[in-house]
Amino acid sequence: MPSRLLLCIFTFAMVLVPEAKDQSKAAKGRRRGLARPPTAPPALAWVPEDPYSSMAEYEHSIQDMVRQLRNGSKPGDTKCQVNLRLWRSNRRSLSPWAYRINHDAARIPADIPEARCLCTGCINPFTMQEDRSMASVPIYSRLPVRRRLCPARRPSGNEKCPKKYQMVMETIAVGCTCIF
């Protein structure tokens, strides 16, 4: 019987007393003005409530970029040079790039802007000339797209591919960087 009583007291001391001790420290700190507000548990990664609305917004933003590319493309965008007057980071980089439109009719969005490095080497920041001791390489990212599902055999001229899509991740070049 005494061993059970001892076990109960020990359990009480281990579980409840540290909690009370922490509360008394917080109360002491409040009196001195040093108490920290309680911290919330770390939040889980953000998940959109309606994934279709965010996907629609995503596709709309890509369409806006494609429209801007089509309206603002100039033939001089193929030179390996830095233009510090431009606000666009792709032309101010030491590894400049231009965008081209990656078109695939069996994908939504059908058009995606894709980066293409303009230099083989990198721009030397002191001379502003290309330095081929380093290399410009594309930076890739995986983007979500909807891919049209078609049967293994191609439909004949009269048959059409069903309008069913599957969400897949596609690797697209999003910029360029310098490496040794």
PDB file of C-alpha atoms in Angstrom:
ATOM      1  CA  MET A   1       0.000   0.000   0.000  1.00  0.00           C
ATOM      2  CA  PRO A   2       2.755   2.522   0.851  1.00  0.00           C
ATOM      3  CA  SER A   3       4.422   1.798  -2.507  1.00  0.00           C
ATOM      4  CA  ARG A   4       1.186   2.708  -4.336  1.00  0.00           C
ATOM      5  CA  LEU A   5       0.955   5.955  -2.417  1.00  0.00           C
ATOM      6  CA  LEU A   6       4.562   6.737  -3.264  1.00  0.00           C
ATOM      7  CA  LEU A   7       3.898   5.991  -6.950  1.00  0.00           C
ATOM      8  CA  CYS A   8       0.884   8.331  -6.961  1.00  0.00           C
ATOM      9  CA  ILE A   9       2.864  11.142  -5.337  1.00  0.00           C
ATOM     10  CA  PHE A  10       5.753  10.648  -7.781  1.00  0.00           C
ATOM     11  CA  THR A  11       3.367  10.727 -10.774  1.00  0.00           C
ATOM     12  CA  PHE A  12       1.698  13.868  -9.417  1.00  0.00           C
ATOM     13  CA  ALA A  13       5.078  15.542  -8.982  1.00  0.00           C
ATOM     14  CA  MET A  14       6.284  14.634 -12.468  1.00  0.00           C
ATOM     15  CA  VAL A  15       3.145  15.572 -14.359  1.00  0.00           C
ATOM     16  CA  LEU A  16       1.416  18.391 -12.532  1.00  0.00           C
ATOM     17  CA  VAL A  17       4.137  20.224 -10.661  1.00  0.00           C
ATOM     18  CA  PRO A  18       6.277  21.192 -13.736  1.00  0.00           C
ATOM     19  CA  GLU A  19       3.119  22.612 -15.328  1.00  0.00           C
ATOM     20  CA  ALA A  20       2.421  24.714 -12.233  1.00  0.00           C
ATOM     21  CA  LYS A  21       6.067  25.757 -12.106  1.00  0.00           C
ATOM     22  CA  ASP A  22       5.900  27.002 -15.735  1.00  0.00           C
ATOM     23  CA  GLN A  23       2.724  28.943 -14.954  1.00  0.00           C
ATOM     24  CA  SER A  24       4.286  30.596 -11.919  1.00  0.00           C
ATOM     25  CA  LYS A  25       7.339  31.608 -14.013  1.00  0.00           C
ATOM     26  CA  ALA A  26       5.035  33.159 -16.601  1.00  0.00           C
ATOM     27  CA  ALA A  27       3.157  35.022 -13.882  1.00  0.00           C
ATOM     28  CA  LYS A  28       6.454  36.266 -12.439  1.00  0.00           C
ATOM     29  CA  GLY A  29       7.564  37.413 -15.888  1.00  0.00           C
ATOM     30  CA  ARG A  30       4.295  39.269 -16.441  1.00  0.00           C
ATOM     31  CA  ARG A  31       4.817  41.154 -13.222  1.00  0.00           C
ATOM     32  CA  ARG A  32       8.238  42.193 -14.430  1.00  0.00           C
ATOM     33  CA  GLY A  33       7.029  42.802 -17.976  1.00  0.00           C
ATOM     34  CA  LEU A  34       9.234  40.047 -19.402  1.00  0.00           C
ATOM     35  CA  ALA A  35       6.707  37.365 -20.288  1.00  0.00           C
ATOM     36  CA  ARG A  36       6.622  36.242 -23.885  1.00  0.00           C
ATOM     37  CA  PRO A  37       3.260  35.676 -25.523  1.00  0.00           C
ATOM     38  CA  PRO A  38       2.468  31.997 -25.928  1.00  0.00           C
ATOM     39  CA  THR A  39       3.732  30.670 -29.237  1.00  0.00           C
ATOM     40  CA  ALA A  40       1.352  28.904 -31.537  1.00  0.00           C
ATOM     41  CA  PRO A  41       2.244  25.430 -32.738  1.00  0.00           C
ATOM     42  CA  PRO A  42       3.938  25.494 -36.146  1.00  0.00           C
ATOM     43  CA  ALA A  43       1.386  25.774 -38.928  1.00  0.00           C
ATOM     44  CA  LEU A  44       1.106  23.144 -41.589  1.00  0.00           C
ATOM     45  CA  ALA A  45       1.962  24.051 -45.163  1.00  0.00           C
ATOM     46  CA  TRP A  46      -0.667  26.288 -46.742  1.00  0.00           C
ATOM     47  CA  VAL A  47      -3.216  24.368 -48.747  1.00  0.00           C
ATOM     48  CA  PRO A  48      -5.754  26.223 -50.890  1.00  0.00           C
ATOM     49  CA  GLU A  49      -9.386  25.597 -50.005  1.00  0.00           C
ATOM     50  CA  ASP A  50     -10.401  25.163 -53.637  1.00  0.00           C
ATOM     51  CA  PRO A  51      -7.503  23.827 -55.740  1.00  0.00           C
ATOM     52  CA  TYR A  52      -9.393  24.433 -58.978  1.00  0.00           C
ATOM     53  CA  SER A  53      -9.725  28.171 -58.406  1.00  0.00           C
ATOM     54  CA  SER A  54      -5.997  28.473 -57.639  1.00  0.00           C
ATOM     55  CA  MET A  55      -5.184  26.358 -60.726  1.00  0.00           C
ATOM     56  CA  ALA A  56      -7.378  28.659 -62.826  1.00  0.00           C
ATOM     57  CA  GLU A  57      -5.538  31.682 -61.395  1.00  0.00           C
ATOM     58  CA  TYR A  58      -2.193  30.000 -62.109  1.00  0.00           C
ATOM     59  CA  GLU A  59      -3.169  29.271 -65.730  1.00  0.00           C
ATOM     60  CA  HIS A  60      -4.441  32.846 -66.118  1.00  0.00           C
ATOM     61  CA  SER A  61      -1.100  34.268 -64.900  1.00  0.00           C
ATOM     62  CA  ILE A  62       0.769  32.091 -67.421  1.00  0.00           C
ATOM     63  CA  GLN A  63      -1.543  33.324 -70.204  1.00  0.00           C
ATOM     64  CA  ASP A  64      -0.771  36.922 -69.143  1.00  0.00           C
ATOM     65  CA  MET A  65       2.972  36.232 -69.396  1.00  0.00           C
ATOM     66  CA  VAL A  66       2.542  34.676 -72.858  1.00  0.00           C
ATOM     67  CA  ARG A  67       0.482  37.703 -73.990  1.00  0.00           C
ATOM     68  CA  GLN A  68       3.187  40.078 -72.730  1.00  0.00           C
ATOM     69  CA  LEU A  69       5.842  38.051 -74.562  1.00  0.00           C
ATOM     70  CA  ARG A  70       3.923  38.147 -77.834  1.00  0.00           C
ATOM     71  CA  ASN A  71       3.231  41.885 -77.550  1.00  0.00           C
ATOM     72  CA  GLY A  72       6.664  42.981 -76.360  1.00  0.00           C
ATOM     73  CA  SER A  73       9.135  40.702 -78.142  1.00  0.00           C
ATOM     74  CA  LYS A  74      11.859  42.480 -80.082  1.00  0.00           C
ATOM     75  CA  PRO A  75      14.267  40.967 -82.608  1.00  0.00           C
ATOM     76  CA  GLY A  76      17.240  42.321 -80.579  1.00  0.00           C
ATOM     77  CA  ASP A  77      16.459  39.976 -77.667  1.00  0.00           C
ATOM     78  CA  THR A  78      18.993  37.378 -78.845  1.00  0.00           C
ATOM     79  CA  LYS A  79      22.251  39.201 -78.020  1.00  0.00           C
ATOM     80  CA  CYS A  80      24.507  38.164 -75.191  1.00  0.00           C
ATOM     81  CA  GLN A  81      24.536  41.484 -73.344  1.00  0.00           C
ATOM     82  CA  VAL A  82      23.358  43.049 -70.098  1.00  0.00           C
ATOM     83  CA  ASN A  83      21.049  46.049 -70.125  1.00  0.00           C
ATOM     84  CA  LEU A  84      21.072  47.722 -66.707  1.00  0.00           C
ATOM     85  CA  ARG A  85      18.397  50.208 -67.773  1.00  0.00           C
ATOM     86  CA  LEU A  86      15.777  47.512 -67.993  1.00  0.00           C
ATOM     87  CA  TRP A  87      13.884  46.508 -64.854  1.00  0.00           C
ATOM     88  CA  ARG A  88      13.451  42.884 -65.990  1.00  0.00           C
ATOM     89  CA  SER A  89      15.877  40.636 -64.142  1.00  0.00           C
ATOM     90  CA  ASN A  90      16.423  38.346 -67.142  1.00  0.00           C
ATOM     91  CA  ARG A  91      18.253  41.144 -69.010  1.00  0.00           C
ATOM     92  CA  ARG A  92      20.159  42.459 -65.952  1.00  0.00           C
ATOM     93  CA  SER A  93      21.601  39.069 -64.999  1.00  0.00           C
ATOM     94  CA  LEU A  94      25.254  38.106 -65.501  1.00  0.00           C
ATOM     95  CA  SER A  95      23.758  35.108 -67.282  1.00  0.00           C
ATOM     96  CA  PRO A  96      21.017  36.822 -69.343  1.00  0.00           C
ATOM     97  CA  TRP A  97      18.147  34.907 -70.886  1.00  0.00           C
ATOM     98  CA  ALA A  98      15.205  35.481 -73.172  1.00  0.00           C
ATOM     99  CA  TYR A  99      11.856  33.771 -73.164  1.00  0.00           C
ATOM    100  CA  ARG A 100      10.386  31.681 -75.917  1.00  0.00           C
ATOM    101  CA  ILE A 101       6.928  30.169 -75.965  1.00  0.00           C
ATOM    102  CA  ASN A 102       6.809  26.421 -75.347  1.00  0.00           C
ATOM    103  CA  HIS A 103       3.651  25.270 -77.191  1.00  0.00           C
ATOM    104  CA  ASP A 104       1.942  21.905 -76.702  1.00  0.00           C
ATOM    105  CA  ALA A 105      -1.659  21.544 -77.901  1.00  0.00           C
ATOM    106  CA  ALA A 106      -2.245  18.474 -75.682  1.00  0.00           C
ATOM    107  CA  ARG A 107      -1.545  20.472 -72.503  1.00  0.00           C
ATOM    108  CA  ILE A 108      -3.350  23.102 -70.453  1.00  0.00           C
ATOM    109  CA  PRO A 109      -1.962  25.723 -70.559  1.00  0.00           C
ATOM    110  CA  ALA A 110      -0.931  25.085 -74.176  1.00  0.00           C
ATOM    111  CA  ASP A 111       1.625  27.932 -74.110  1.00  0.00           C
ATOM    112  CA  ILE A 112       4.215  28.329 -71.338  1.00  0.00           C
ATOM    113  CA  PRO A 113       7.060  30.890 -71.359  1.00  0.00           C
ATOM    114  CA  GLU A 114      10.405  29.068 -71.241  1.00  0.00           C
ATOM    115  CA  ALA A 115      13.832  30.613 -70.629  1.00  0.00           C
ATOM    116  CA  ARG A 116      16.677  30.285 -73.142  1.00  0.00           C
ATOM    117  CA  CYS A 117      20.212  31.342 -72.171  1.00  0.00           C
ATOM    118  CA  LEU A 118      21.592  34.077 -74.433  1.00  0.00           C
ATOM    119  CA  CYS A 119      25.252  33.463 -73.600  1.00  0.00           C
ATOM    120  CA  THR A 120      27.501  30.427 -73.705  1.00  0.00           C
ATOM    121  CA  GLY A 121      29.658  32.005 -71.007  1.00  0.00           C
ATOM    122  CA  CYS A 122      28.762  34.643 -68.419  1.00  0.00           C
ATOM    123  CA  ILE A 123      29.012  38.427 -68.405  1.00  0.00           C
ATOM    124  CA  ASN A 124      32.088  39.686 -66.558  1.00  0.00           C
ATOM    125  CA  PRO A 125      30.773  42.435 -64.219  1.00  0.00           C
ATOM    126  CA  PHE A 126      33.958  44.511 -64.622  1.00  0.00           C
ATOM    127  CA  THR A 127      34.249  44.506 -68.416  1.00  0.00           C
ATOM    128  CA  MET A 128      30.562  43.817 -69.219  1.00  0.00           C
ATOM    129  CA  GLN A 129      31.802  41.356 -71.870  1.00  0.00           C
ATOM    130  CA  GLU A 130      31.143  37.632 -72.167  1.00  0.00           C
ATOM    131  CA  ASP A 131      33.650  35.507 -70.248  1.00  0.00           C
ATOM    132  CA  ARG A 132      33.752  31.898 -71.446  1.00  0.00           C
ATOM    133  CA  SER A 133      35.732  30.648 -68.437  1.00  0.00           C
ATOM    134  CA  MET A 134      32.289  30.235 -66.844  1.00  0.00           C
ATOM    135  CA  ALA A 135      29.109  28.814 -68.340  1.00  0.00           C
ATOM    136  CA  SER A 136      25.495  29.967 -68.481  1.00  0.00           C
ATOM    137  CA  VAL A 137      23.126  27.115 -67.714  1.00  0.00           C
ATOM    138  CA  PRO A 138      19.333  26.970 -67.480  1.00  0.00           C
ATOM    139  CA  ILE A 139      17.555  26.736 -64.122  1.00  0.00           C
ATOM    140  CA  TYR A 140      14.707  24.238 -64.255  1.00  0.00           C
ATOM    141  CA  SER A 141      11.515  24.094 -62.258  1.00  0.00           C
ATOM    142  CA  ARG A 142       8.665  21.637 -62.258  1.00  0.00           C
ATOM    143  CA  LEU A 143       5.327  23.236 -63.071  1.00  0.00           C
ATOM    144  CA  PRO A 144       1.883  21.680 -62.750  1.00  0.00           C
ATOM    145  CA  VAL A 145       0.053  21.256 -66.059  1.00  0.00           C
ATOM    146  CA  ARG A 146      -2.953  19.282 -67.199  1.00  0.00           C
ATOM    147  CA  ARG A 147      -2.074  16.744 -69.895  1.00  0.00           C
ATOM    148  CA  ARG A 148      -4.772  15.479 -72.264  1.00  0.00           C
ATOM    149  CA  LEU A 149      -5.347  11.727 -72.011  1.00  0.00           C
ATOM    150  CA  CYS A 150      -5.673   9.940 -75.349  1.00  0.00           C
ATOM    151  CA  PRO A 151      -5.820   6.217 -76.062  1.00  0.00           C
ATOM    152  CA  ALA A 152      -2.581   4.442 -77.005  1.00  0.00           C
ATOM    153  CA  ARG A 153      -3.730   4.252 -80.619  1.00  0.00           C
ATOM    154  CA  ARG A 154      -4.294   7.530 -82.338  1.00  0.00           C
ATOM    155  CA  PRO A 155      -7.923   8.233 -83.220  1.00  0.00           C
ATOM    156  CA  SER A 156      -8.797   8.161 -86.916  1.00  0.00           C
ATOM    157  CA  GLY A 157      -9.725  11.373 -88.697  1.00  0.00           C
ATOM    158  CA  ASN A 158     -13.382  11.164 -87.632  1.00  0.00           C
ATOM    159  CA  GLU A 159     -12.723  10.183 -83.997  1.00  0.00           C
ATOM    160  CA  LYS A 160     -11.563  12.742 -81.508  1.00  0.00           C
ATOM    161  CA  CYS A 161      -9.436  12.412 -78.404  1.00  0.00           C
ATOM    162  CA  PRO A 162     -11.648  12.465 -75.269  1.00  0.00           C
ATOM    163  CA  LYS A 163     -11.487  15.690 -73.293  1.00  0.00           C
ATOM    164  CA  LYS A 164     -10.032  14.110 -70.169  1.00  0.00           C
ATOM    165  CA  TYR A 165      -6.971  15.548 -68.480  1.00  0.00           C
ATOM    166  CA  GLN A 166      -4.491  14.385 -65.876  1.00  0.00           C
ATOM    167  CA  MET A 167      -2.473  16.686 -63.624  1.00  0.00           C
ATOM    168  CA  VAL A 168       1.260  16.163 -64.210  1.00  0.00           C
ATOM    169  CA  MET A 169       4.462  18.036 -63.385  1.00  0.00           C
ATOM    170  CA  GLU A 170       6.453  19.289 -66.356  1.00  0.00           C
ATOM    171  CA  THR A 171      10.055  20.488 -66.246  1.00  0.00           C
ATOM    172  CA  ILE A 172      10.490  23.982 -67.723  1.00  0.00           C
ATOM    173  CA  ALA A 173      13.529  26.291 -67.851  1.00  0.00           C
ATOM    174  CA  VAL A 174      12.654  29.381 -65.780  1.00  0.00           C
ATOM    175  CA  GLY A 175      15.932  31.318 -65.945  1.00  0.00           C
ATOM    176  CA  CYS A 176      19.700  31.013 -66.317  1.00  0.00           C
ATOM    177  CA  THR A 177      22.622  31.144 -63.925  1.00  0.00           C
ATOM    178  CA  CYS A 178      26.414  31.166 -64.054  1.00  0.00           C
ATOM    179  CA  ILE A 179      28.543  28.183 -63.046  1.00  0.00           C
ATOM    180  CA  PHE A 180      32.320  27.541 -63.046  1.00  0.00           C
TER     181      PHE A 180
END
